[in-house]
mmCIF file of N, CA and C in Angstrom:
data_model
loop_
_atom_site.group_PDB
_atom_site.id
_atom_site.type_symbol
_atom_site.label_atom_id
_atom_site.label_comp_id
_atom_site.label_asym_id
_atom_site.label_seq_id
_atom_site.Cartn_x
_atom_site.Cartn_y
_atom_site.Cartn_z
ATOM 1 N N MET A 1 4.210 1.669 16.304
ATOM 2 C CA MET A 1 3.757 2.722 15.677
ATOM 3 C C MET A 1 3.025 2.161 14.327
ATOM 4 N N ARG A 2 1.890 2.421 14.072
ATOM 5 C CA ARG A 2 1.192 2.050 12.782
ATOM 6 C C ARG A 2 1.111 3.105 11.799
ATOM 7 N N THR A 3 1.260 3.084 10.549
ATOM 8 C CA THR A 3 1.118 3.836 9.296
ATOM 9 C C THR A 3 -0.268 3.579 9.063
ATOM 10 N N VAL A 4 -0.986 5.001 9.165
ATOM 11 C CA VAL A 4 -2.437 4.940 8.709
ATOM 12 C C VAL A 4 -2.556 5.364 7.411
ATOM 13 N N ALA A 5 -1.771 6.092 6.742
ATOM 14 C CA ALA A 5 -1.758 6.568 5.305
ATOM 15 C C ALA A 5 -0.558 7.238 5.051
ATOM 16 N N ASP A 6 -0.227 6.994 3.510
ATOM 17 C CA ASP A 6 0.795 7.666 2.950
ATOM 18 C C ASP A 6 -0.028 8.671 1.882
ATOM 19 N N ILE A 7 -0.093 9.999 2.121
ATOM 20 C CA ILE A 7 -0.973 10.845 1.515
ATOM 21 C C ILE A 7 -0.221 11.362 0.256
ATOM 22 N N PRO A 8 -0.754 11.155 -0.941
ATOM 23 C CA PRO A 8 -0.005 11.577 -2.045
ATOM 24 C C PRO A 8 0.097 13.154 -2.065
ATOM 25 N N ASN A 9 1.287 13.609 -2.340
ATOM 26 C CA ASN A 9 1.595 15.161 -2.540
ATOM 27 C C ASN A 9 2.847 15.278 -3.459
ATOM 28 N N PRO A 10 2.569 16.208 -4.441
ATOM 29 C CA PRO A 10 3.882 16.474 -5.186
ATOM 30 C C PRO A 10 4.916 17.074 -4.718
ATOM 31 N N ASN A 11 4.647 17.825 -3.402
ATOM 32 C CA ASN A 11 5.505 18.816 -2.943
ATOM 33 C C ASN A 11 6.600 18.285 -1.829
ATOM 34 N N MET A 12 5.860 17.234 -1.230
ATOM 35 C CA MET A 12 6.516 16.708 0.090
ATOM 36 C C MET A 12 6.123 15.350 0.180
ATOM 37 N N LYS A 13 6.780 14.429 1.121
ATOM 38 C CA LYS A 13 6.112 13.328 1.739
ATOM 39 C C LYS A 13 5.236 13.476 2.799
ATOM 40 N N VAL A 14 4.221 12.976 2.782
ATOM 41 C CA VAL A 14 3.039 13.017 3.780
ATOM 42 C C VAL A 14 2.690 11.758 4.348
ATOM 43 N N THR A 15 2.911 11.556 5.790
ATOM 44 C CA THR A 15 2.642 10.208 6.343
ATOM 45 C C THR A 15 1.769 10.692 7.430
ATOM 46 N N LEU A 16 0.631 9.818 7.633
ATOM 47 C CA LEU A 16 -0.008 9.917 8.967
ATOM 48 C C LEU A 16 0.068 8.576 9.594
ATOM 49 N N MET A 17 0.389 8.762 10.919
ATOM 50 C CA MET A 17 0.812 7.448 11.774
ATOM 51 C C MET A 17 -0.091 7.575 12.946
ATOM 52 N N ALA A 18 -0.387 6.370 13.518
ATOM 53 C CA ALA A 18 -0.964 6.382 14.864
ATOM 54 C C ALA A 18 -0.011 5.851 15.855
ATOM 55 N N TRP A 19 0.154 6.322 17.077
ATOM 56 C CA TRP A 19 1.032 5.798 18.190
ATOM 57 C C TRP A 19 0.735 6.406 19.472
ATOM 58 N N ASN A 20 0.380 5.621 20.321
ATOM 59 C CA ASN A 20 0.440 5.895 21.858
ATOM 60 C C ASN A 20 -0.895 6.882 22.083
ATOM 61 N N GLY A 21 -1.926 6.537 21.467
ATOM 62 C CA GLY A 21 -3.044 7.425 21.807
ATOM 63 C C GLY A 21 -2.998 8.659 21.081
ATOM 64 N N LYS A 22 -2.101 8.727 19.925
ATOM 65 C CA LYS A 22 -1.944 10.096 19.146
ATOM 66 C C LYS A 22 -1.728 9.686 17.720
ATOM 67 N N TYR A 23 -2.291 10.620 16.886
ATOM 68 C CA TYR A 23 -1.987 10.519 15.687
ATOM 69 C C TYR A 23 -0.806 11.413 15.375
ATOM 70 N N LEU A 24 0.080 11.166 14.579
ATOM 71 C CA LEU A 24 1.318 12.018 14.162
ATOM 72 C C LEU A 24 1.278 12.052 12.788
ATOM 73 N N ILE A 25 1.228 13.505 12.154
ATOM 74 C CA ILE A 25 1.459 13.925 10.935
ATOM 75 C C ILE A 25 2.740 14.368 10.695
ATOM 76 N N LYS A 26 3.414 13.606 9.788
ATOM 77 C CA LYS A 26 5.045 13.744 9.524
ATOM 78 C C LYS A 26 4.926 14.201 8.137
ATOM 79 N N LEU A 27 5.632 15.339 7.834
ATOM 80 C CA LEU A 27 5.942 15.973 6.629
ATOM 81 C C LEU A 27 7.224 16.196 6.318
ATOM 82 N N GLU A 28 7.766 15.521 5.384
ATOM 83 C CA GLU A 28 9.297 15.676 4.839
ATOM 84 C C GLU A 28 9.542 16.213 3.535
ATOM 85 N N LYS A 29 10.443 17.289 3.527
ATOM 86 C CA LYS A 29 10.940 17.932 2.247
ATOM 87 C C LYS A 29 12.408 17.974 2.227
ATOM 88 N N GLY A 30 13.061 17.236 1.556
ATOM 89 C CA GLY A 30 14.667 17.136 1.481
ATOM 90 C C GLY A 30 15.100 16.869 2.881
ATOM 91 N N ASP A 31 16.042 17.442 3.344
ATOM 92 C CA ASP A 31 16.795 17.350 4.729
ATOM 93 C C ASP A 31 15.891 17.953 5.949
ATOM 94 N N PHE A 32 14.535 18.432 5.742
ATOM 95 C CA PHE A 32 13.734 19.058 6.698
ATOM 96 C C PHE A 32 12.335 18.124 6.942
ATOM 97 N N GLU A 33 11.986 18.209 8.266
ATOM 98 C CA GLU A 33 10.885 17.451 8.426
ATOM 99 C C GLU A 33 9.970 18.299 9.631
ATOM 100 N N GLN A 34 8.711 18.218 9.642
ATOM 101 C CA GLN A 34 7.908 18.615 10.599
ATOM 102 C C GLN A 34 6.866 17.592 10.944
ATOM 103 N N THR A 35 6.564 17.426 12.348
ATOM 104 C CA THR A 35 5.803 16.689 12.963
ATOM 105 C C THR A 35 4.864 17.288 13.625
ATOM 106 N N TYR A 36 3.422 16.850 13.695
ATOM 107 C CA TYR A 36 2.479 17.500 14.424
ATOM 108 C C TYR A 36 1.775 16.157 15.251
ATOM 109 N N LYS A 37 1.568 16.460 16.428
ATOM 110 C CA LYS A 37 0.871 15.461 17.156
ATOM 111 C C LYS A 37 -0.550 15.817 17.744
ATOM 112 N N ILE A 38 -1.632 14.810 17.450
ATOM 113 C CA ILE A 38 -2.895 15.200 17.732
ATOM 114 C C ILE A 38 -3.462 14.103 18.444
ATOM 115 N N SER A 39 -4.129 14.282 19.706
ATOM 116 C CA SER A 39 -4.778 13.320 20.522
ATOM 117 C C SER A 39 -5.764 12.479 19.820
ATOM 118 N N GLU A 40 -5.860 11.465 19.644
ATOM 119 C CA GLU A 40 -6.948 10.594 19.064
ATOM 120 C C GLU A 40 -8.228 10.929 19.628
ATOM 121 N N MET A 41 -8.313 11.495 20.918
ATOM 122 C CA MET A 41 -9.556 11.970 21.475
ATOM 123 C C MET A 41 -10.174 13.438 20.532
ATOM 124 N N ASP A 42 -9.202 13.972 19.962
ATOM 125 C CA ASP A 42 -9.456 15.337 19.117
ATOM 126 C C ASP A 42 -10.110 15.218 17.742
ATOM 127 N N VAL A 43 -10.035 13.862 17.302
ATOM 128 C CA VAL A 43 -10.470 13.805 15.932
ATOM 129 C C VAL A 43 -11.437 12.552 15.887
ATOM 130 N N ASN A 44 -12.084 12.440 14.770
ATOM 131 C CA ASN A 44 -12.999 11.276 14.531
ATOM 132 C C ASN A 44 -12.248 10.149 13.786
ATOM 133 N N GLY A 45 -11.430 9.306 14.545
ATOM 134 C CA GLY A 45 -10.792 8.135 13.952
ATOM 135 C C GLY A 45 -9.989 8.701 12.813
ATOM 136 N N ASP A 46 -9.445 7.517 12.079
ATOM 137 C CA ASP A 46 -8.438 7.830 10.901
ATOM 138 C C ASP A 46 -9.091 8.899 9.848
ATOM 139 N N ASP A 47 -10.248 8.608 9.628
ATOM 140 C CA ASP A 47 -10.665 9.745 8.645
ATOM 141 C C ASP A 47 -10.655 11.160 9.229
ATOM 142 N N GLY A 48 -11.001 11.232 10.529
ATOM 143 C CA GLY A 48 -10.990 12.598 10.958
ATOM 144 C C GLY A 48 -9.614 13.117 10.832
ATOM 145 N N ALA A 49 -8.758 12.343 11.137
ATOM 146 C CA ALA A 49 -7.318 12.686 11.153
ATOM 147 C C ALA A 49 -6.714 13.090 9.791
ATOM 148 N N LYS A 50 -7.230 12.424 8.570
ATOM 149 C CA LYS A 50 -6.926 12.719 7.342
ATOM 150 C C LYS A 50 -7.605 13.919 6.848
ATOM 151 N N GLU A 51 -8.498 14.344 7.433
ATOM 152 C CA GLU A 51 -9.177 15.575 7.087
ATOM 153 C C GLU A 51 -8.558 16.933 7.581
ATOM 154 N N LEU A 52 -7.909 16.434 8.477
ATOM 155 C CA LEU A 52 -6.806 17.804 8.854
ATOM 156 C C LEU A 52 -5.881 18.163 7.943
ATOM 157 N N LEU A 53 -5.561 17.239 6.873
ATOM 158 C CA LEU A 53 -4.466 17.334 5.964
ATOM 159 C C LEU A 53 -5.131 18.164 4.660
ATOM 160 N N ASP A 54 -5.654 19.072 4.725
ATOM 161 C CA ASP A 54 -6.508 19.961 3.747
ATOM 162 C C ASP A 54 -5.530 20.883 2.972
ATOM 163 N N GLU A 55 -5.857 21.416 2.088
ATOM 164 C CA GLU A 55 -4.976 22.365 1.181
ATOM 165 C C GLU A 55 -4.302 23.530 1.864
ATOM 166 N N ASP A 56 -5.060 24.170 2.564
ATOM 167 C CA ASP A 56 -4.597 25.303 3.476
ATOM 168 C C ASP A 56 -3.575 24.963 4.485
ATOM 169 N N PHE A 57 -3.672 23.838 5.102
ATOM 170 C CA PHE A 57 -2.587 23.323 6.114
ATOM 171 C C PHE A 57 -1.383 22.853 5.278
ATOM 172 N N LEU A 58 -1.654 22.217 4.101
ATOM 173 C CA LEU A 58 -0.487 21.732 3.290
ATOM 174 C C LEU A 58 0.382 22.896 2.792
ATOM 175 N N GLU A 59 -0.325 23.967 2.403
ATOM 176 C CA GLU A 59 0.253 25.139 1.871
ATOM 177 C C GLU A 59 1.078 25.913 2.786
ATOM 178 N N ALA A 60 0.606 25.911 4.046
ATOM 179 C CA ALA A 60 1.346 26.598 5.090
ATOM 180 C C ALA A 60 2.280 25.737 5.489
ATOM 181 N N ALA A 61 2.417 24.268 5.615
ATOM 182 C CA ALA A 61 3.572 23.554 5.866
ATOM 183 C C ALA A 61 4.650 23.876 4.564
ATOM 184 N N MET A 62 4.190 24.047 3.533
ATOM 185 C CA MET A 62 5.314 24.363 2.525
ATOM 186 C C MET A 62 5.898 25.464 2.670
ATOM 187 N N ASN A 63 5.200 26.646 3.053
ATOM 188 C CA ASN A 63 5.718 27.926 3.353
ATOM 189 C C ASN A 63 6.744 27.618 4.786
ATOM 190 N N ARG A 64 6.458 26.790 5.653
ATOM 191 C CA ARG A 64 7.099 26.788 6.743
ATOM 192 C C ARG A 64 8.451 25.977 6.324
ATOM 193 N N PHE A 65 8.571 25.052 5.456
ATOM 194 C CA PHE A 65 9.697 24.370 4.770
ATOM 195 C C PHE A 65 10.593 25.402 4.187
ATOM 196 N N THR A 66 10.036 26.459 3.413
ATOM 197 C CA THR A 66 10.977 27.577 2.820
ATOM 198 C C THR A 66 11.544 28.296 4.028
ATOM 199 N N ASP A 67 10.899 28.557 4.782
ATOM 200 C CA ASP A 67 11.343 29.532 6.043
ATOM 201 C C ASP A 67 12.344 28.601 6.635
ATOM 202 N N MET A 68 12.334 27.348 6.863
ATOM 203 C CA MET A 68 13.230 26.571 7.588
ATOM 204 C C MET A 68 14.501 26.475 6.760
ATOM 205 N N ARG A 69 14.405 26.310 5.457
ATOM 206 C CA ARG A 69 15.630 26.079 4.475
ATOM 207 C C ARG A 69 16.264 27.537 4.664
ATOM 208 N N ASP A 70 15.574 28.481 4.572
ATOM 209 C CA ASP A 70 16.264 30.025 4.511
ATOM 210 C C ASP A 70 16.978 30.245 5.807
ATOM 211 N N ALA A 71 16.438 29.969 6.859
ATOM 212 C CA ALA A 71 17.071 30.017 8.119
ATOM 213 C C ALA A 71 18.338 29.275 8.489
ATOM 214 N N PHE A 72 18.095 27.887 7.834
ATOM 215 C CA PHE A 72 19.352 27.131 7.941
ATOM 216 C C PHE A 72 20.541 27.716 6.926
ATOM 217 N N VAL A 73 20.069 28.208 5.864
ATOM 218 C CA VAL A 73 21.130 28.668 4.889
ATOM 219 C C VAL A 73 21.903 29.663 5.341
ATOM 220 N N SER A 74 21.038 30.628 6.012
ATOM 221 C CA SER A 74 21.727 31.828 6.831
ATOM 222 C C SER A 74 22.474 31.375 7.889
ATOM 223 N N THR A 75 21.981 30.583 8.772
ATOM 224 C CA THR A 75 23.188 30.196 9.747
ATOM 225 C C THR A 75 24.385 29.637 9.198
ATOM 226 N N VAL A 76 24.292 28.811 7.900
ATOM 227 C CA VAL A 76 25.509 28.307 7.519
ATOM 228 C C VAL A 76 26.252 29.296 7.124
ATOM 229 N N ARG A 77 25.688 30.154 6.422
ATOM 230 C CA ARG A 77 26.736 31.379 5.841
ATOM 231 C C ARG A 77 27.239 32.042 6.983
ATOM 232 N N ARG A 78 26.644 32.543 7.863
ATOM 233 C CA ARG A 78 27.217 33.223 9.085
ATOM 234 C C ARG A 78 28.095 32.452 9.707
ATOM 235 N N ASN A 79 28.037 31.052 10.073
ATOM 236 C CA ASN A 79 29.007 30.558 10.863
ATOM 237 C C ASN A 79 29.838 29.152 10.172
ATOM 238 N N GLY A 80 29.679 29.168 8.947
ATOM 239 C CA GLY A 80 30.313 28.124 8.373
ATOM 240 C C GLY A 80 31.488 28.513 7.758
#
């Protein structure tokens, strides 16, 4: 697996990797992680993959992290 770029972001760790004919977008915030896989054929090289990491996508991912945390806290309260 090759790390293409670490994308600076104040809210989460963003890493773009290439592996086995795919780009992997890995987003991490605390104990939670999101990974997206994109075929290398669907983007124009490393730069094309980086372009996917626009403000709207990253904002949606942050919202998803909030939903993930809320769902996990809820299940811990119900079952803990």
